[in-house]
XYZ file of C-alpha atoms in Angstrom:
693
model
C -17.571 39.719 2.644
C -16.682 38.832 6.242
C -18.775 36.136 8.003
C -20.010 36.606 11.589
C -21.392 33.960 13.933
C -23.624 35.952 16.316
C -27.029 35.960 14.637
C -28.106 32.339 14.454
C -30.737 32.686 17.229
C -32.604 35.207 15.137
C -33.570 32.719 12.454
C -32.851 29.173 13.626
C -34.698 27.169 16.231
C -35.443 23.593 17.228
C -38.909 22.774 18.602
C -40.487 19.355 19.153
C -37.980 17.494 16.972
C -37.568 20.231 14.392
C -34.688 22.277 12.971
C -35.785 25.281 10.922
C -33.638 27.851 9.125
C -35.030 30.856 7.245
C -31.605 32.519 6.819
C -32.929 36.012 7.611
C -30.448 38.729 8.544
C -30.835 40.769 11.737
C -33.284 43.642 11.561
C -30.375 46.103 11.527
C -30.050 45.220 7.852
C -26.340 44.418 8.055
C -25.492 42.043 5.236
C -23.358 39.629 7.222
C -22.895 35.843 7.184
C -25.225 34.129 9.605
C -23.787 30.698 10.362
C -22.857 29.689 13.900
C -20.429 27.049 15.178
C -22.677 24.146 14.188
C -22.027 24.985 10.535
C -18.682 24.667 8.787
C -17.619 25.361 5.228
C -15.198 23.497 2.947
C -13.436 25.528 1.651
C -13.963 28.342 4.147
C -15.929 31.554 3.487
C -17.871 30.430 0.418
C -21.442 30.925 1.767
C -23.278 33.847 3.371
C -26.796 35.071 4.035
C -27.348 38.094 1.811
C -30.103 40.109 0.221
C -29.125 39.431 -3.392
C -32.237 37.988 -5.101
C -33.495 36.131 -2.009
C -35.901 33.216 -2.359
C -38.182 34.431 0.449
C -38.051 37.244 2.968
C -35.237 39.755 2.898
C -32.307 37.313 2.618
C -31.367 33.732 1.735
C -28.332 31.542 2.076
C -26.254 32.300 -1.023
C -23.021 31.006 -2.572
C -21.248 34.365 -2.499
C -17.644 33.541 -3.355
C -16.296 35.021 -6.585
C -14.071 32.197 -7.826
C -11.766 32.618 -10.805
C -11.530 28.829 -11.072
C -13.954 25.928 -11.062
C -14.872 24.654 -7.615
C -16.838 22.197 -5.522
C -17.946 23.878 -2.285
C -19.695 22.385 0.733
C -21.744 23.736 3.599
C -22.254 21.319 6.508
C -24.651 21.450 9.462
C -24.295 19.006 12.341
C -27.537 18.024 14.067
C -28.543 15.669 16.874
C -28.821 11.972 15.925
C -32.027 11.187 14.009
C -34.053 8.109 14.956
C -34.930 6.736 11.494
C -37.349 4.215 13.011
C -39.825 7.109 13.414
C -41.277 9.235 10.586
C -39.049 12.096 9.479
C -38.782 14.672 6.693
C -36.374 17.146 5.101
C -37.733 20.195 3.285
C -35.896 22.947 1.421
C -36.221 25.497 -1.358
C -33.407 25.735 -3.884
C -32.584 28.183 -6.654
C -29.965 27.294 -9.236
C -29.208 30.240 -11.464
C -27.701 28.286 -14.367
C -28.650 25.239 -16.458
C -27.241 22.128 -14.741
C -24.506 19.955 -16.261
C -21.888 17.457 -15.132
C -19.699 20.392 -14.050
C -22.486 22.656 -12.764
C -24.894 21.017 -10.319
C -26.220 20.887 -6.751
C -27.192 18.319 -4.116
C -28.403 18.247 -0.534
C -27.294 15.243 1.539
C -29.013 14.192 4.760
C -27.994 11.642 7.375
C -24.519 12.122 5.968
C -20.953 11.501 7.020
C -18.662 14.092 5.481
C -14.894 13.918 4.942
C -13.267 17.322 4.642
C -10.408 15.833 2.589
C -7.828 15.665 5.357
C -7.590 11.872 5.250
C -8.041 11.223 1.534
C -5.024 10.618 -0.693
C -6.069 13.306 -3.180
C -7.046 15.810 -0.484
C -10.556 16.285 -1.944
C -13.598 16.680 0.298
C -16.410 14.199 -0.282
C -19.641 12.772 1.079
C -18.743 9.365 2.495
C -22.260 8.167 3.276
C -25.841 9.350 3.463
C -28.935 10.104 1.405
C -28.307 12.541 -1.468
C -31.025 14.372 -3.428
C -30.332 16.676 -6.339
C -29.114 16.864 -9.929
C -26.117 15.212 -11.623
C -24.379 13.918 -8.503
C -23.373 11.135 -10.882
C -23.982 11.362 -14.624
C -25.241 14.404 -16.540
C -28.833 13.688 -17.614
C -30.245 16.583 -15.491
C -32.965 14.431 -13.861
C -33.670 14.875 -10.164
C -32.670 11.705 -8.310
C -32.024 10.199 -4.887
C -28.708 8.453 -4.297
C -27.512 6.327 -1.407
C -23.800 6.775 -0.667
C -21.868 4.101 1.231
C -18.097 4.289 1.805
C -17.861 7.018 -0.838
C -19.657 5.037 -3.557
C -22.972 6.392 -4.856
C -25.879 4.222 -6.009
C -29.110 5.606 -7.522
C -32.072 4.679 -5.298
C -34.750 6.597 -7.151
C -34.742 8.351 -10.527
C -37.607 10.765 -11.243
C -39.019 11.967 -14.556
C -38.314 15.561 -13.540
C -35.705 17.104 -15.832
C -34.484 20.060 -13.771
C -33.052 21.932 -16.761
C -36.271 21.716 -18.754
C -38.786 22.118 -15.906
C -37.149 24.824 -13.763
C -36.212 28.291 -14.921
C -33.090 30.054 -13.665
C -35.100 32.398 -11.436
C -37.403 29.727 -9.984
C -37.034 28.354 -6.449
C -38.907 25.028 -6.263
C -39.543 23.288 -2.968
C -38.414 19.672 -2.402
C -39.488 17.408 0.435
C -38.153 13.955 1.390
C -40.299 11.903 3.734
C -39.386 8.685 5.536
C -42.137 6.551 7.081
C -39.887 4.929 9.686
C -40.154 1.538 7.962
C -37.505 2.177 5.311
C -39.716 3.781 2.620
C -38.700 7.140 1.193
C -40.906 9.494 -0.826
C -39.735 12.536 -2.779
C -42.124 15.424 -3.479
C -41.732 18.767 -5.187
C -43.589 21.960 -6.004
C -42.303 24.308 -8.732
C -43.986 27.221 -6.895
C -45.015 26.342 -3.327
C -46.944 29.601 -2.936
C -49.238 28.646 -5.829
C -48.936 24.883 -6.360
C -49.305 21.920 -4.019
C -46.685 19.215 -3.634
C -46.431 16.574 -6.362
C -45.117 13.053 -5.714
C -42.009 12.241 -7.765
C -40.760 8.810 -6.635
C -40.639 6.190 -3.881
C -37.685 4.017 -2.913
C -36.350 1.948 -0.056
C -33.734 3.432 2.262
C -30.666 1.211 2.291
C -28.204 1.779 5.114
C -27.953 2.140 8.857
C -26.881 3.893 10.955
C -27.212 7.373 9.565
C -24.701 10.123 10.017
C -25.343 13.411 11.768
C -24.586 15.901 9.023
C -26.631 17.788 6.492
C -24.442 18.723 3.526
C -25.112 21.249 0.754
C -22.877 20.550 -2.233
C -22.371 22.966 -5.135
C -20.157 22.134 -8.112
C -19.530 24.889 -10.654
C -17.272 26.155 -13.431
C -15.422 29.453 -13.145
C -18.290 31.277 -14.897
C -21.042 29.630 -12.798
C -20.067 30.621 -9.266
C -22.452 32.570 -7.005
C -25.378 30.807 -8.674
C -26.994 28.841 -5.835
C -29.495 29.896 -3.138
C -31.072 27.887 -0.293
C -33.986 28.852 1.956
C -36.796 27.509 4.168
C -34.691 24.542 5.267
C -36.502 22.325 7.765
C -35.599 18.991 9.357
C -38.409 17.202 11.214
C -38.297 13.937 13.129
C -37.203 12.383 16.380
C -33.831 13.927 17.147
C -32.271 12.423 20.252
C -29.678 14.519 22.025
C -26.215 12.985 22.124
C -25.146 12.375 25.703
C -22.538 9.694 24.961
C -18.834 10.433 25.096
C -16.707 9.598 22.034
C -15.016 6.212 22.009
C -11.545 5.353 20.802
C -12.068 2.681 18.140
C -8.617 2.051 16.702
C -4.992 3.132 16.883
C -3.021 2.773 13.645
C 0.562 3.561 12.755
C 0.647 5.634 9.581
C 4.454 5.491 9.573
C 7.222 4.862 12.169
C 6.743 8.393 13.568
C 2.979 8.779 13.330
C -0.076 7.435 15.176
C -3.638 7.897 13.898
C -6.407 7.631 16.508
C -9.842 6.734 15.115
C -12.784 7.867 17.245
C -16.457 6.943 17.004
C -17.293 10.543 16.086
C -15.675 13.897 15.417
C -13.838 15.108 18.510
C -12.729 18.484 19.808
C -9.173 19.321 20.848
C -8.869 21.915 23.588
C -6.142 23.316 25.775
C -6.801 20.445 28.178
C -6.192 17.759 25.546
C -3.007 15.779 26.045
C -1.337 12.745 24.464
C 1.741 11.041 25.935
C 3.386 7.877 24.602
C 5.110 5.886 27.358
C 7.589 3.086 26.584
C 6.870 0.030 28.733
C 9.143 -0.290 31.759
C 10.976 2.941 30.938
C 10.952 6.372 32.506
C 9.570 9.410 30.763
C 7.231 9.725 27.814
C 7.109 11.107 24.286
C 4.984 14.148 23.493
C 3.743 14.542 19.911
C 5.513 17.223 17.944
C 2.372 17.904 15.893
C -1.338 17.154 16.455
C -3.753 17.276 13.512
C -7.547 16.974 13.515
C -8.618 14.727 10.616
C -12.382 14.233 10.597
C -13.128 11.512 13.158
C -9.403 10.954 13.613
C -6.524 12.657 15.378
C -3.014 12.303 13.963
C -0.041 12.412 16.335
C 3.410 12.974 14.827
C 6.474 12.324 16.999
C 9.968 13.659 16.397
C 11.437 10.258 17.328
C 10.816 6.962 15.590
C 8.519 4.669 17.578
C 10.672 1.547 18.108
C 9.449 -1.540 16.290
C 8.021 -4.315 18.482
C 8.577 -2.445 21.722
C 5.471 -2.242 23.924
C 4.180 1.302 24.579
C 1.129 2.818 26.237
C -0.595 5.964 25.000
C -2.227 8.239 27.577
C -5.204 10.247 26.223
C -6.906 13.017 28.213
C -9.169 15.991 27.609
C -11.068 14.700 24.545
C -14.728 15.633 23.951
C -17.189 15.454 21.060
C -18.882 18.433 19.420
C -21.745 18.156 21.918
C -19.374 18.571 24.882
C -19.473 14.932 26.008
C -16.074 14.267 27.540
C -14.194 10.996 27.167
C -12.658 9.589 30.336
C -8.878 9.528 30.614
C -7.730 6.524 28.612
C -4.592 4.386 28.555
C -4.251 2.200 25.448
C -1.550 -0.311 24.477
C 0.439 0.544 21.347
C 2.759 -1.840 19.530
C 4.395 -0.995 16.245
C 4.483 -4.394 14.552
C 6.173 -4.175 11.163
C 7.453 -7.374 9.603
C 11.236 -7.503 9.186
C 13.757 -9.544 7.227
C 13.373 -13.253 7.953
C 10.000 -13.031 9.759
C 8.150 -14.735 6.911
C 10.095 -17.075 4.613
C 9.575 -19.127 1.469
C 9.135 -22.653 2.759
C 7.831 -24.811 -0.106
C 7.526 -24.470 -3.886
C 5.392 -26.482 -6.283
C 6.651 -25.177 -9.623
C 5.906 -28.217 -11.791
C 2.771 -30.154 -10.731
C 2.490 -31.990 -14.063
C 2.246 -34.964 -14.136
C 0.508 -34.695 -10.750
C 1.093 -37.098 -7.893
C -1.928 -35.869 -5.917
C -1.541 -32.094 -6.011
C -2.588 -30.521 -9.298
C -1.883 -26.801 -8.752
C 1.244 -24.705 -8.626
C 1.641 -23.143 -5.205
C 4.103 -21.233 -3.076
C 4.128 -21.668 0.696
C 5.086 -18.921 3.156
C 5.860 -19.643 6.811
C 5.733 -17.165 9.710
C 8.798 -18.050 11.779
C 8.554 -14.919 13.948
C 6.878 -14.472 17.321
C 4.406 -11.903 15.968
C 1.212 -12.073 13.898
C 1.561 -10.356 10.525
C -0.924 -9.163 7.929
C 0.284 -10.040 4.389
C -2.457 -8.052 2.641
C -0.812 -5.761 0.075
C 2.622 -7.353 0.279
C 4.518 -7.636 -2.994
C 5.784 -11.012 -4.180
C 8.267 -11.031 -7.044
C 9.152 -14.015 -9.210
C 12.189 -12.796 -11.107
C 10.932 -9.403 -12.367
C 7.181 -10.204 -12.266
C 5.266 -8.684 -9.335
C 2.154 -9.939 -7.519
C 0.390 -7.759 -4.922
C -1.149 -10.179 -2.482
C -4.833 -10.287 -1.628
C -7.397 -12.984 -0.814
C -7.602 -14.124 -4.453
C -4.111 -15.652 -4.144
C -4.925 -17.785 -1.105
C -4.974 -21.504 -1.941
C -8.013 -23.151 -0.395
C -6.900 -26.133 1.643
C -8.614 -28.300 4.185
C -8.490 -26.577 7.566
C -7.450 -23.155 6.249
C -9.552 -20.144 5.351
C -9.429 -16.369 5.006
C -11.221 -14.079 7.437
C -14.402 -14.240 5.345
C -14.354 -10.491 4.627
C -12.452 -10.577 1.352
C -9.065 -10.081 2.999
C -6.251 -12.562 3.538
C -6.496 -12.583 7.306
C -3.643 -12.544 9.798
C -0.770 -15.021 9.558
C -0.102 -16.174 13.099
C 3.314 -17.264 14.441
C 4.147 -20.773 13.250
C 1.432 -20.677 10.571
C 1.580 -21.343 6.838
C 0.131 -19.345 3.944
C -0.161 -21.113 0.578
C -0.453 -18.942 -2.511
C -1.907 -19.938 -5.865
C -2.115 -18.131 -9.192
C 1.632 -17.440 -9.124
C 3.552 -18.421 -12.266
C 6.624 -20.372 -11.115
C 9.135 -21.302 -13.840
C 9.896 -25.044 -13.811
C 13.641 -24.579 -14.223
C 14.052 -22.134 -11.333
C 13.735 -18.461 -10.424
C 14.583 -15.798 -7.863
C 11.827 -15.163 -5.317
C 11.538 -12.030 -3.192
C 8.896 -10.811 -0.744
C 8.358 -7.167 0.255
C 6.061 -5.676 2.903
C 3.548 -2.970 2.098
C 6.092 -0.284 3.050
C 8.788 -1.826 0.827
C 10.798 -3.731 3.438
C 12.489 -6.817 1.993
C 11.191 -9.717 4.093
C 12.800 -12.675 2.349
C 14.543 -13.697 -0.855
C 15.603 -17.037 -2.209
C 16.452 -18.893 -5.390
C 15.242 -22.331 -6.397
C 16.052 -24.832 -9.124
C 15.789 -28.561 -9.733
C 18.165 -30.364 -7.334
C 20.804 -32.034 -9.522
C 21.102 -35.002 -7.178
C 17.329 -35.633 -7.069
C 15.938 -38.794 -8.680
C 15.147 -38.460 -12.369
C 11.556 -39.596 -11.898
C 10.909 -36.682 -9.534
C 12.477 -34.241 -11.986
C 9.718 -35.117 -14.444
C 7.179 -33.191 -12.312
C 4.584 -33.569 -9.568
C 6.922 -33.049 -6.588
C 7.393 -29.866 -4.585
C 10.666 -28.419 -3.348
C 10.838 -28.142 0.443
C 13.122 -26.274 2.802
C 14.677 -28.637 5.347
C 15.022 -25.887 7.976
C 12.860 -22.735 7.944
C 15.321 -21.022 10.318
C 18.091 -21.246 7.726
C 16.743 -18.070 6.164
C 19.551 -17.218 3.717
C 18.941 -20.215 1.501
C 19.816 -20.615 -2.146
C 18.949 -23.268 -4.726
C 21.299 -25.904 -3.282
C 19.349 -25.979 -0.001
C 16.007 -27.103 -1.478
C 15.049 -30.785 -1.586
C 12.278 -32.726 -3.278
C 9.373 -33.540 -0.973
C 9.213 -37.052 0.427
C 5.478 -36.907 1.120
C 3.275 -39.423 -0.679
C 1.052 -36.598 -1.981
C 3.976 -34.931 -3.722
C 4.097 -31.999 -1.283
C 3.002 -30.702 2.104
C 1.133 -27.397 1.516
C -0.080 -25.938 4.803
C 1.700 -28.662 6.823
C 5.212 -29.201 8.237
C 7.674 -30.204 5.530
C 8.411 -33.904 5.085
C 12.181 -33.408 5.185
C 12.376 -30.963 8.071
C 15.498 -31.130 10.167
C 17.754 -28.796 12.121
C 20.704 -27.534 10.088
C 23.744 -25.551 11.206
C 25.648 -23.167 8.940
C 29.310 -22.994 9.960
C 30.844 -22.044 6.596
C 31.828 -18.402 5.957
C 30.724 -16.707 2.750
C 33.076 -17.109 -0.208
C 33.929 -14.277 -2.580
C 33.568 -15.687 -6.098
C 34.435 -12.915 -8.532
C 34.234 -9.174 -9.242
C 32.434 -7.278 -11.962
C 32.464 -3.681 -13.127
C 29.524 -1.351 -13.779
C 29.336 2.293 -14.690
C 32.484 4.403 -14.214
C 33.709 4.058 -10.628
C 31.506 1.029 -9.825
C 32.743 -2.354 -8.620
C 30.587 -5.320 -7.611
C 31.734 -8.303 -5.566
C 29.749 -11.538 -6.023
C 29.508 -14.034 -3.137
C 28.171 -17.587 -2.936
C 25.466 -16.744 -0.401
C 23.553 -13.756 1.033
C 25.486 -11.480 3.356
C 24.551 -9.744 6.581
C 24.621 -5.973 6.169
C 26.019 -5.130 9.569
C 28.085 -2.260 8.228
C 31.024 -3.015 10.507
C 34.443 -2.828 8.876
C 33.298 -1.155 5.674
C 35.347 1.901 6.571
C 38.484 -0.203 5.966
C 37.882 -0.618 2.208
C 40.622 1.037 0.128
C 41.396 1.149 -3.583
C 45.088 1.495 -4.420
C 47.127 3.211 -5.616
C 45.908 6.292 -3.811
C 44.008 4.685 -0.898
C 40.718 5.782 -2.494
C 37.652 5.418 -0.218
C 34.274 4.480 -1.777
C 31.551 7.135 -1.822
C 28.888 4.528 -1.127
C 28.575 0.816 -0.351
C 25.528 -1.437 -0.124
C 24.217 -4.954 -0.586
C 22.039 -5.344 -3.660
C 18.499 -6.603 -3.169
C 16.879 -9.005 -3.326
C 19.437 -11.767 -2.644
C 22.063 -9.535 -0.995
C 24.858 -11.721 -2.318
C 26.367 -8.839 -4.320
C 28.339 -6.111 -2.571
C 28.240 -2.811 -4.481
C 30.859 -0.046 -4.219
C 30.960 3.349 -5.927
C 34.338 5.121 -6.022
C 34.949 8.767 -6.974
C 37.726 7.666 -9.370
C 37.206 6.005 -12.768
C 39.641 3.236 -11.805
C 38.418 0.913 -14.557
C 40.822 2.542 -16.988
C 43.864 2.158 -14.705
C 46.466 -0.366 -15.950
C 46.362 -2.004 -12.544
C 44.611 -1.538 -9.190
C 44.230 -3.380 -5.896
C 41.195 -3.505 -3.646
C 41.684 -4.245 0.038
C 38.547 -6.016 1.238
C 37.036 -5.972 4.672
C 35.528 -8.920 6.506
C 32.041 -10.034 5.494
C 29.457 -12.032 7.458
C 26.696 -14.330 6.260
C 23.252 -14.528 7.900
C 24.544 -17.038 10.469
C 27.382 -14.712 11.515
C 30.220 -16.666 9.856
C 32.938 -14.222 8.818
C 35.387 -14.206 5.920
C 39.055 -13.363 6.249
C 40.370 -10.005 5.037
C 41.200 -10.393 1.339
C 42.705 -8.440 -1.530
C 41.559 -8.305 -5.148
C 43.773 -7.163 -8.053
C 42.751 -6.282 -11.601
C 43.357 -3.764 -14.362
C 41.811 -2.218 -17.440
C 39.584 -4.653 -19.361
C 40.801 -5.477 -22.855
C 38.755 -6.641 -25.810
C 38.927 -10.394 -26.565
C 41.472 -11.336 -29.223
C 42.969 -14.619 -30.516
C 45.345 -16.178 -28.032
C 44.216 -14.209 -24.969
C 41.871 -17.013 -23.864
C 42.454 -20.624 -24.884
C 40.527 -23.907 -24.594
C 42.806 -25.889 -22.310
C 40.928 -29.107 -21.459
C 37.798 -30.930 -22.637
C 35.909 -33.628 -20.752
C 33.580 -34.979 -23.430
C 33.165 -38.578 -22.214
C 33.205 -38.680 -18.380
C 32.591 -41.640 -16.136
C 28.888 -42.449 -15.834
C 27.222 -39.969 -13.507
C 29.938 -37.319 -13.865
C 29.378 -34.091 -15.817
C 31.034 -32.925 -19.037
C 33.109 -29.751 -18.927
C 35.377 -27.434 -20.902
C 38.344 -25.736 -19.246
C 39.567 -22.293 -20.334
C 42.873 -20.595 -19.518
C 43.613 -16.836 -19.561
C 46.869 -16.565 -21.497
C 49.265 -13.632 -21.308
C 48.824 -10.606 -19.050
C 45.365 -9.317 -20.106
C 42.270 -8.770 -17.988
C 39.075 -9.832 -19.764
C 35.341 -9.701 -19.017
C 33.447 -12.956 -19.322
C 30.332 -11.127 -20.541
C 32.270 -10.314 -23.740
C 32.730 -14.020 -24.535
C 30.618 -16.901 -25.827
C 31.195 -20.531 -26.752
C 29.885 -22.376 -29.796
C 29.481 -26.159 -29.871
C 29.310 -27.531 -33.422
C 27.808 -30.924 -34.123
C 29.255 -33.788 -36.082
C 29.491 -33.410 -39.842
C 30.025 -29.651 -39.656
C 26.566 -28.869 -38.243
C 26.869 -25.391 -36.789
C 25.670 -24.896 -33.199
C 24.503 -21.665 -31.611
C 26.512 -19.270 -29.473
C 26.158 -19.549 -25.703
C 27.046 -16.387 -23.741
C 29.402 -17.190 -20.872
C 27.942 -14.552 -18.520
C 24.881 -12.315 -18.433
C 26.768 -9.682 -16.412
C 30.282 -8.346 -15.886
C 32.695 -11.000 -14.540
C 36.362 -10.055 -14.537
C 38.972 -12.733 -15.252
C 42.728 -12.212 -15.105
C 46.119 -13.573 -16.243
C 46.798 -17.216 -15.401
C 43.229 -17.926 -14.298
C 41.527 -21.241 -15.110
C 37.751 -21.366 -15.746
C 35.654 -24.519 -16.063
C 32.406 -24.401 -18.046
C 29.726 -26.939 -17.125
C 25.949 -27.248 -17.054
C 25.641 -27.797 -13.258
C 28.252 -26.418 -10.865
C 27.053 -28.408 -7.792
C 27.305 -31.610 -9.860
C 30.825 -30.687 -11.000
C 31.971 -29.935 -7.443
C 30.463 -33.157 -6.076
C 31.931 -35.324 -8.851
C 35.485 -33.996 -8.546
C 35.630 -32.951 -4.882
C 36.010 -29.232 -5.663
C 35.692 -26.336 -3.218
C 33.415 -23.343 -3.633
C 35.169 -21.006 -6.077
C 34.599 -18.460 -8.811
C 36.460 -20.755 -11.234
C 33.333 -22.783 -11.962
C 30.999 -21.259 -14.564
C 27.504 -22.674 -15.012
């Protein structure tokens, strides 16, 4: 049945603070829908005025859509703002043709704010706020109740003793009336037959919430066999309705993604042919026009074909916007800045992994430092300690003197040069890999930590934090952390005790290669690399000058360079890889190198020999065992282990030499030790892949 919008004046009027609807069809008798532009339906075309079993007169509002599936349909009327400080009332007659249940029920919401589903993640329409009267809005006990809805959450304000299923027959049309006294008290009345019986008081409650919305919402939930079973008639709204003469206001501009702006207005707005939006880059000519404009409740979404540059000032020009009452907003120019945190903006700056025995600080904590020039919001960021993830919120903020959250249950904004100390994070005493990701998955920082080998033994027992000497040295690994020198054992929320300015002038060193799945090769470096992408086109695998299909740095540390080749070279007797130059975070570049290997063979006696043992070093020097690759075989260290047996034949346990693929070749020496930095310091050794910790 097609719905028309021409007949509203025949049955709807507003006099002396009153809206009244009797839903009567024009005297011509045409059975047409009778809802003008102040009404809208979600989904569309579910309700009409028709003559099928009307409540009063010749027609009533009726759910007339024949649905082959279950549904939840809404009819919404937008009225002038109601002044709830004066007495008011809402009256209606309802007929529900089926016994109510959790899947078959009705409600009428007043003073409501309605979301048509455009902005919700699941796309479902819902009542966001307002006063709801009806049956089984929550639960399924069939009692008539009043709910207050705030931010989509419903709370029962008043529960009556009226069981709708038991007290109302399918062909009855009781009248309900809600009265407010202007002082916050609400009373609910009903009459099972208003033509024969007077109103009966059902319940009283206090209204909780201000301000009210401007929408009256009829909600009908039904199964596939219970559609077309709801009628409404004699709807009347009485009170002090004040005409809206105020133009809509722009309340907020958010970036939904790098291409999309969402404009939040104080009320639902209208887009017309005169509406325009232009995004102007600061100090540049020309502007960007949105490729798509969507109306989303009180919001307007602008999608641009080009990415909005990060941290580049823009201005958005807005013209031709009005509300549903025709109040026009003045032309507006608003500043827009896409401010998404990037790698190195926020860094790990201090770690208290082992506070026991305490010096003065008794809790584990992890300190973040904002070294950028921009404020950032860490709410919802993901912190990983090894493989364990923590999604940050206010509960992780360590309460320190002089620091606090914003008092609203969120973490607050981390300003440039500020510290954020996190508690409730499990930090292994012997070290871990830390990584920090933004809410959109951008890797912001990564680092490793471990007990400094050269630190004093009494600090290794616990109670002292690890501090970064220089927060601007962002690609730090375990060797760059130092024990705190502060008398409290650490400096949470304060500048580090050992802070200094450090300069990185050493290029990254390639340590060793490892294989993965067929066609994969991974190069391990001693420090994180800069993924500039320059020179990668020069990588070749010979024989055949094979070019990799893909290359990338592996998160989170970015000290492993991954290559995937179309050829299964791992079975070749021999191959050579010509390497490009690589840069570290400070811009230091390696020389062009070449790596040679061949098919990996299984370990066998004589292929790898114990060549040297340091079992009784000078005091302060480490023990070690030296291995030598004998013959012409290529081996993988992950296939090998060492066993140290005690005196008297006591059998020790096997220690794996590598947790991942690590290719070793003919004539190569390897030195096994328990602390590579200690070994290098003691014997004056350079950074190399020969040393195995």
